[in-house]
Coordinates of C-alpha atoms (C1' of nucleotides) in Angstrom, one line a residue:
Chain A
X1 CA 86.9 137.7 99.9
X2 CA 84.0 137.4 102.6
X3 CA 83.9 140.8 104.4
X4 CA 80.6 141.9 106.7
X5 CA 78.3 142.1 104.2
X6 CA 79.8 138.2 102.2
X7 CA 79.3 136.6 105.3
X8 CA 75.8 138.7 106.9
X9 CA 74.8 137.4 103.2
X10 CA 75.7 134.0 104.2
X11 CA 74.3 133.9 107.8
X12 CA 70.9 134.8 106.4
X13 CA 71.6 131.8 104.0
X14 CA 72.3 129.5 106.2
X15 CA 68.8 130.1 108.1
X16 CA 66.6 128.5 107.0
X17 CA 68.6 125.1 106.4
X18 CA 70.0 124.9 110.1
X19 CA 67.7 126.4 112.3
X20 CA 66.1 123.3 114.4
X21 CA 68.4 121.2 112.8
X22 CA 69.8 118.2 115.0
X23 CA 73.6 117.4 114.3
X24 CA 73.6 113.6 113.1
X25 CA 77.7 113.2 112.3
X26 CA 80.6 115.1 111.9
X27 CA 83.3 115.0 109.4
X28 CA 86.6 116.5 109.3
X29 CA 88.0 115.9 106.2
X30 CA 90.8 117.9 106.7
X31 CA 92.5 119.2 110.1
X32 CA 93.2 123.1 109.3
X33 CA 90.2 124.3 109.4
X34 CA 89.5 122.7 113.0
X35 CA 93.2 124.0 114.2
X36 CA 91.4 126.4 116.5
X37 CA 89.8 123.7 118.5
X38 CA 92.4 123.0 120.2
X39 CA 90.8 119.4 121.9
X40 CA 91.6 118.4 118.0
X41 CA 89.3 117.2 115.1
X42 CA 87.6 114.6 117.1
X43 CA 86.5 116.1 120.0
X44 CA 85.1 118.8 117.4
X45 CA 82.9 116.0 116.0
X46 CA 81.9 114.4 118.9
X47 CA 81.1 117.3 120.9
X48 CA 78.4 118.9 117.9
X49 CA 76.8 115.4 117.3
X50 CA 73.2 115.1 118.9
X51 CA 73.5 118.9 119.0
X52 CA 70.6 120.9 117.6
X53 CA 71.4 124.3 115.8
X54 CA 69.6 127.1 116.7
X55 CA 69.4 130.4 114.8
X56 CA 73.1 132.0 113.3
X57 CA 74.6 135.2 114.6
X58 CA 77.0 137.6 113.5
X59 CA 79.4 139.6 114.7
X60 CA 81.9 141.7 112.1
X61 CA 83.6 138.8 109.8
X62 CA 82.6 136.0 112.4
X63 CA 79.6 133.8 112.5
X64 CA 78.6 131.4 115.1
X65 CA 76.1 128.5 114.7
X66 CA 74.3 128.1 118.6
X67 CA 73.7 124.5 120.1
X68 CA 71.1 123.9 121.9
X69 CA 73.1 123.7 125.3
X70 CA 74.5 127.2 125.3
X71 CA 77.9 126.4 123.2
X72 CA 78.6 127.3 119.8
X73 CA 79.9 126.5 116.3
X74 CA 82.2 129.5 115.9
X75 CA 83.4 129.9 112.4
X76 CA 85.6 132.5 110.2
X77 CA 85.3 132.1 106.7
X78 CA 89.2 133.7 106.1
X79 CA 89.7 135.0 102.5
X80 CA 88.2 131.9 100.7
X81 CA 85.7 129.8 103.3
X82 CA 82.5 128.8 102.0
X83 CA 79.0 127.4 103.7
X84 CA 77.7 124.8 101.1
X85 CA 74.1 123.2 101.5
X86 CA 73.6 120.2 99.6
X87 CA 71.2 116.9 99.3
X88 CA 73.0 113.6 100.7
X89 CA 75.2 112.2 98.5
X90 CA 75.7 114.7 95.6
X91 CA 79.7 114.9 95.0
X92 CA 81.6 117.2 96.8
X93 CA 82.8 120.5 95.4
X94 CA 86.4 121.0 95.5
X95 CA 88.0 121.8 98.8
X96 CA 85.5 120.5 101.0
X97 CA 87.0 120.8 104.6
X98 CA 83.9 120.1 106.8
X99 CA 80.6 118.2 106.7
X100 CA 77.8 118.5 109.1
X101 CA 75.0 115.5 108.5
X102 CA 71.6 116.1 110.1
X103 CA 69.5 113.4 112.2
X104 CA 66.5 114.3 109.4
X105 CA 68.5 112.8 106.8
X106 CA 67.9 116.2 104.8
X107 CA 71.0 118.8 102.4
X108 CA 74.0 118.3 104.5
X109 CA 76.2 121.3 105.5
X110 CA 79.5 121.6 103.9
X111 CA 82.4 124.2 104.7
X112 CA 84.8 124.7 101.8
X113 CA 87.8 126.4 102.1
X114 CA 90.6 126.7 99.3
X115 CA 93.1 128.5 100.9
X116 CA 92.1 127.5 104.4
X117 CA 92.4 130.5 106.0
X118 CA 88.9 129.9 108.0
X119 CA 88.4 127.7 110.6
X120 CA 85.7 126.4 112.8
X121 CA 85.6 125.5 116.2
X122 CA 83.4 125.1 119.3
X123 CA 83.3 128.0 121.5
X124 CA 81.4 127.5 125.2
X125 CA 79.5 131.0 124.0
X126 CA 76.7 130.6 126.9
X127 CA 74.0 131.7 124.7
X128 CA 75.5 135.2 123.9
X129 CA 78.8 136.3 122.1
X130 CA 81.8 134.0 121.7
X131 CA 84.6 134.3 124.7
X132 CA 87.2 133.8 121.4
X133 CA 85.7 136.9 119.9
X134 CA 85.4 139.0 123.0
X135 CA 88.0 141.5 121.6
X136 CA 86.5 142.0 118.6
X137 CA 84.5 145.6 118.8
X138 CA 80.8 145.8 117.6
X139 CA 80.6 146.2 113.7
X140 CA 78.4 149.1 112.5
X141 CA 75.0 147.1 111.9
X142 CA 74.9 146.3 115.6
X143 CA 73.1 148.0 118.6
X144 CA 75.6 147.8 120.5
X145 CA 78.1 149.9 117.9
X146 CA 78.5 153.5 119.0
X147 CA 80.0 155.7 116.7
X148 CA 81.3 158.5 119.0
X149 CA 83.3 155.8 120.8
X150 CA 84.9 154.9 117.7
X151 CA 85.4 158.5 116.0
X152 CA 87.3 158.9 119.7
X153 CA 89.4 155.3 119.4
X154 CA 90.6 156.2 116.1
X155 CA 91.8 159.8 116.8
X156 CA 93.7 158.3 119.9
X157 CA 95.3 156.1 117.6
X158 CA 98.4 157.6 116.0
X159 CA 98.4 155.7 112.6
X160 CA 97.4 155.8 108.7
X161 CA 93.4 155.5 109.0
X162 CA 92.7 152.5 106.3
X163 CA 95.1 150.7 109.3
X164 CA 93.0 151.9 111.9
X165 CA 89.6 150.9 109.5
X166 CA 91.3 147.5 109.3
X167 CA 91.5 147.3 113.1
X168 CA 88.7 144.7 114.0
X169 CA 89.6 145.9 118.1
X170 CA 88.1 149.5 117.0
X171 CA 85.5 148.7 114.3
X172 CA 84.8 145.3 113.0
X173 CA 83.5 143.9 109.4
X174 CA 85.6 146.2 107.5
X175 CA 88.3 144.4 105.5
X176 CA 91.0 145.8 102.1
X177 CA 87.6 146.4 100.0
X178 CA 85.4 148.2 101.7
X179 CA 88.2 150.0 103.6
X180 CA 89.2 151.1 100.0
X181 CA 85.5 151.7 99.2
X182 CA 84.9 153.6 102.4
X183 CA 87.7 155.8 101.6
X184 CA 87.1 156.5 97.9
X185 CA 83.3 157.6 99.0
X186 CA 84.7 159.9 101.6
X187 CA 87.5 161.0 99.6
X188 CA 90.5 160.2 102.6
X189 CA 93.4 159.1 101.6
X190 CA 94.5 155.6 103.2
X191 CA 97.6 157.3 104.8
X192 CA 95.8 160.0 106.2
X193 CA 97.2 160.3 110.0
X194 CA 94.6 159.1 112.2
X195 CA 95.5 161.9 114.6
X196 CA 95.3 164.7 112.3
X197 CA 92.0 164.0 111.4
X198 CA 89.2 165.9 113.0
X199 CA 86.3 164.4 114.5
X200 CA 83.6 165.1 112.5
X201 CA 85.9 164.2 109.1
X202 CA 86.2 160.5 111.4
X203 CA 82.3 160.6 112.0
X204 CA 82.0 160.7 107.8
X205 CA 84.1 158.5 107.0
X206 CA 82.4 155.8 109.2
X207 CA 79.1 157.2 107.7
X208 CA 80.5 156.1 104.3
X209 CA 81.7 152.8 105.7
X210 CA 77.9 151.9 106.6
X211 CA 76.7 153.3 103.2
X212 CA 78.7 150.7 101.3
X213 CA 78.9 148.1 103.0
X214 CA 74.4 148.2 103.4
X215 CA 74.7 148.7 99.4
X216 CA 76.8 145.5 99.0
X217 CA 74.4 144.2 101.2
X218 CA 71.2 144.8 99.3
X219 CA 73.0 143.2 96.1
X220 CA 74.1 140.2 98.0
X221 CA 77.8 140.7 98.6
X222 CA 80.9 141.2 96.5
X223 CA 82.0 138.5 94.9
X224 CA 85.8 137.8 93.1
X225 CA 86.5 134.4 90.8
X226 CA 84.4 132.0 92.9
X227 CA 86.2 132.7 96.7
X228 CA 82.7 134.1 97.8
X229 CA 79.5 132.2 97.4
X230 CA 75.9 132.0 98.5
X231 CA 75.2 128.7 100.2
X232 CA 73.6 127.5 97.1
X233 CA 76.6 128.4 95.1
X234 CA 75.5 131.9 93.7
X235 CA 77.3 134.7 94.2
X236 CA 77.1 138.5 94.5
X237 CA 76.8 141.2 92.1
X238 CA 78.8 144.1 94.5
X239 CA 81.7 144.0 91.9
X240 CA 79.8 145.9 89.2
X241 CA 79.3 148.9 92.0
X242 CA 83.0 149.2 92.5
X243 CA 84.5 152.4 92.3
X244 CA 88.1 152.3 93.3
X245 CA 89.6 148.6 94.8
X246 CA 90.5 146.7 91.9
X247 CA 89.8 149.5 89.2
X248 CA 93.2 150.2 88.6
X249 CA 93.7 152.6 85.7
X250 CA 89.8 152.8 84.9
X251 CA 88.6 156.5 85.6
X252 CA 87.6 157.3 88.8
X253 CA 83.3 157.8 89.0
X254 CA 83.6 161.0 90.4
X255 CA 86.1 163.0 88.1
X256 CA 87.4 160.6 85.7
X257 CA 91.4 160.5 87.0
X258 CA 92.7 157.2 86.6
X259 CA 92.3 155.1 89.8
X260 CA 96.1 154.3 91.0
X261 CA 97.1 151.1 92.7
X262 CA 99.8 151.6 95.5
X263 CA 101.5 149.2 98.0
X264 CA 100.3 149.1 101.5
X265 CA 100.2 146.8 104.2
X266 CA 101.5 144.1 101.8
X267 CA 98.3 145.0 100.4
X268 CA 96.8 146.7 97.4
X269 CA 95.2 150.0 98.2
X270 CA 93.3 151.8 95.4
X271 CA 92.7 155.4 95.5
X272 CA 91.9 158.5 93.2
X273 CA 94.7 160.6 93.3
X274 CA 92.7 163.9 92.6
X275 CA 89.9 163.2 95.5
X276 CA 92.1 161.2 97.7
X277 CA 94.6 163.4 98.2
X278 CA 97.1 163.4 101.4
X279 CA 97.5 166.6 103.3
X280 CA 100.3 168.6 103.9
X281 CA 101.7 166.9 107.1
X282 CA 101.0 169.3 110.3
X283 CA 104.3 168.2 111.9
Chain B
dT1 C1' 102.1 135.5 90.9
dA2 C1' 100.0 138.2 94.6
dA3 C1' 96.3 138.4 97.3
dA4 C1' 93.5 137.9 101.5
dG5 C1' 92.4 138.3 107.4
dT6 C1' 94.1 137.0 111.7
dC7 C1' 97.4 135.7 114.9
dC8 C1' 101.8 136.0 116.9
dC9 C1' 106.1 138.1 117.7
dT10 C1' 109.0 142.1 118.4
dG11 C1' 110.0 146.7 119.5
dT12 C1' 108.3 151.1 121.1
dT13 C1' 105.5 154.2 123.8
dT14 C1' 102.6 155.3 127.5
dG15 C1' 100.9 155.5 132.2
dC16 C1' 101.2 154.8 137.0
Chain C
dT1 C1' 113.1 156.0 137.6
dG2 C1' 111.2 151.4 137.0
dC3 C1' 107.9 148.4 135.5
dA4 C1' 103.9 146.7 133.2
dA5 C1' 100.5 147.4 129.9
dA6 C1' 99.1 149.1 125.6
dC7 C1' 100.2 150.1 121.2
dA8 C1' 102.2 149.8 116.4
dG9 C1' 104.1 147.3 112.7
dG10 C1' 105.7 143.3 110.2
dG11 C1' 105.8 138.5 109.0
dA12 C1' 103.7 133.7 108.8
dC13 C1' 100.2 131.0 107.4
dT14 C1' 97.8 128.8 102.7
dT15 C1' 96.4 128.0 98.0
dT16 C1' 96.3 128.3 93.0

DNA sequence: TAAAGTCCCTGTTTGC
DNA sequence: TGCAAACAGGGACTTT
């Protein structure tokens, strides 16, 4: 499931095969993924074709391709989207939603989506961030991310934290793993009130959020049964570094209690209950 | 199955 | 006190 560091992974992938890149045909093979462009699936196609892509950006889970003339390809990859690069004419994967042919006759670029939670569309971003993503807050790689302004959003919030983590309007990039991640590193529980917390508790938390989330980085991304690939089908090797999500009943790193899996959000949440414990409520 | 991230809707709280 | 805006939480969407 393509959090920051899955899809930062992925922009950096996509680099070198778009960059310069003129936009020869568009294919929408299905219209889901496209259901954000609200013109429809043709005006999607004809509006990127003669287009030239310049270089990807980022910001939290979303990822715009540029054009040339100041609009963008703005995608979200959801829990299962892939980018695919791949010569002319070799078969299609499965669940190929979206093709972009290049006027160089070189790979073709493919978006994939099983569960078609991502989408695609074309955003008029004028060169600089995405009007459909204006909301969105700065994720924690970014200049523009300030952590005192976030330590102060989340205290005003009056809610568990992992919800508040979850919030893309406060913080963006973090999604169920590295929220679990985060936590387990900073030993917080996920129903720790937001409001009870003090500031420099906040501040170390969001420290551990950029710790694991620039490991996962390094080692290319987490990856779960084939929902998160490299554009040249690889995946990542995060899932070995796991310490809590997904390690129910295996011992916790740090002390050896059995991790605990717990209901939350309609969510799993994964915890230690020895270092993850919830305080005594102040009320 | 249960699992994911975002959007949308509803109900509540806050601020002027 | 009245109203609007902001906030909080829950469900829908989709696939295997």
């Amino acid at each position: 499931m393509p959090e920051l560091p899955e899809v930062e992974v992925v922009r950096r992938g996509l680099v070198p095969h778009v960059v310069g890149r003129e936009i020869s045909s568009v294919e929408v093979l299905h219209p889901r993924p496209v259901r954000r462009h609200l013109p429809g699936p043709i005006d999607f196609a004809d509006r990127l074709v003669g287009r030239t892509l310049l270089e990807p950006a980022r910001r939290g889970k979303y990822l715009w391709l540029p054009l040339d003339d100041g609009e963008a390809i703005l995608t979200h990859l959801g829990m299962s989207g892939q980018f695919r690069v791949d010569p002319p004419g070799t078969p299609d994967q499965a669940h190929v939603r979206v093709r972009l042919r290049f006027a160089d006759g070189g790979p073709e670029l493919r978006f994939c989506d099983q569960r078609m939670f991502g989408g695609m569309q074309v955003s008029d971003a004028d060169g600089g961030i995405p009007p459909e993503i204006a909301h969105i807050a700065p994720d924690p790689f970014e200049d523009a991310y300030d952590p005192d302004r976030v330590v102060a959003a989340i205290r005003r919030r009056r809610t568990g934290i992992k919800r508040a983590l979850l919030d893309q309007t406060l913080v963006s990039g973090i999604g169920n793993i590295y929220a679990d991640e985060s936590l387990w590193l900073a030993r917080v529980h996920y129903a720790q009130a937001t409001d009870a917390m003090s500031a420099p508790r906040v501040r170390e938390l969001l420290a551990a959020v950029r710790t694991v989330m620039g490991e996962a980085l390094e080692q290319g991304g987490t990856s779960f049964d084939s929902l998160y690939v490299h554009v040249n089908g690889e995946s990542g090797y995060f899932d070995r570094s796991l310490n809590a999500y997904g390690q129910e009943d295996l011992p916790c790193p740090r002390c050896g209690t059995p991790i605990r899996r717990e209901a939350f959000m309609n969510r799993s949440s994964y915890r230690c209950p020895r270092c993850q414990r919830l305080p005594r409520s102040r009320r």
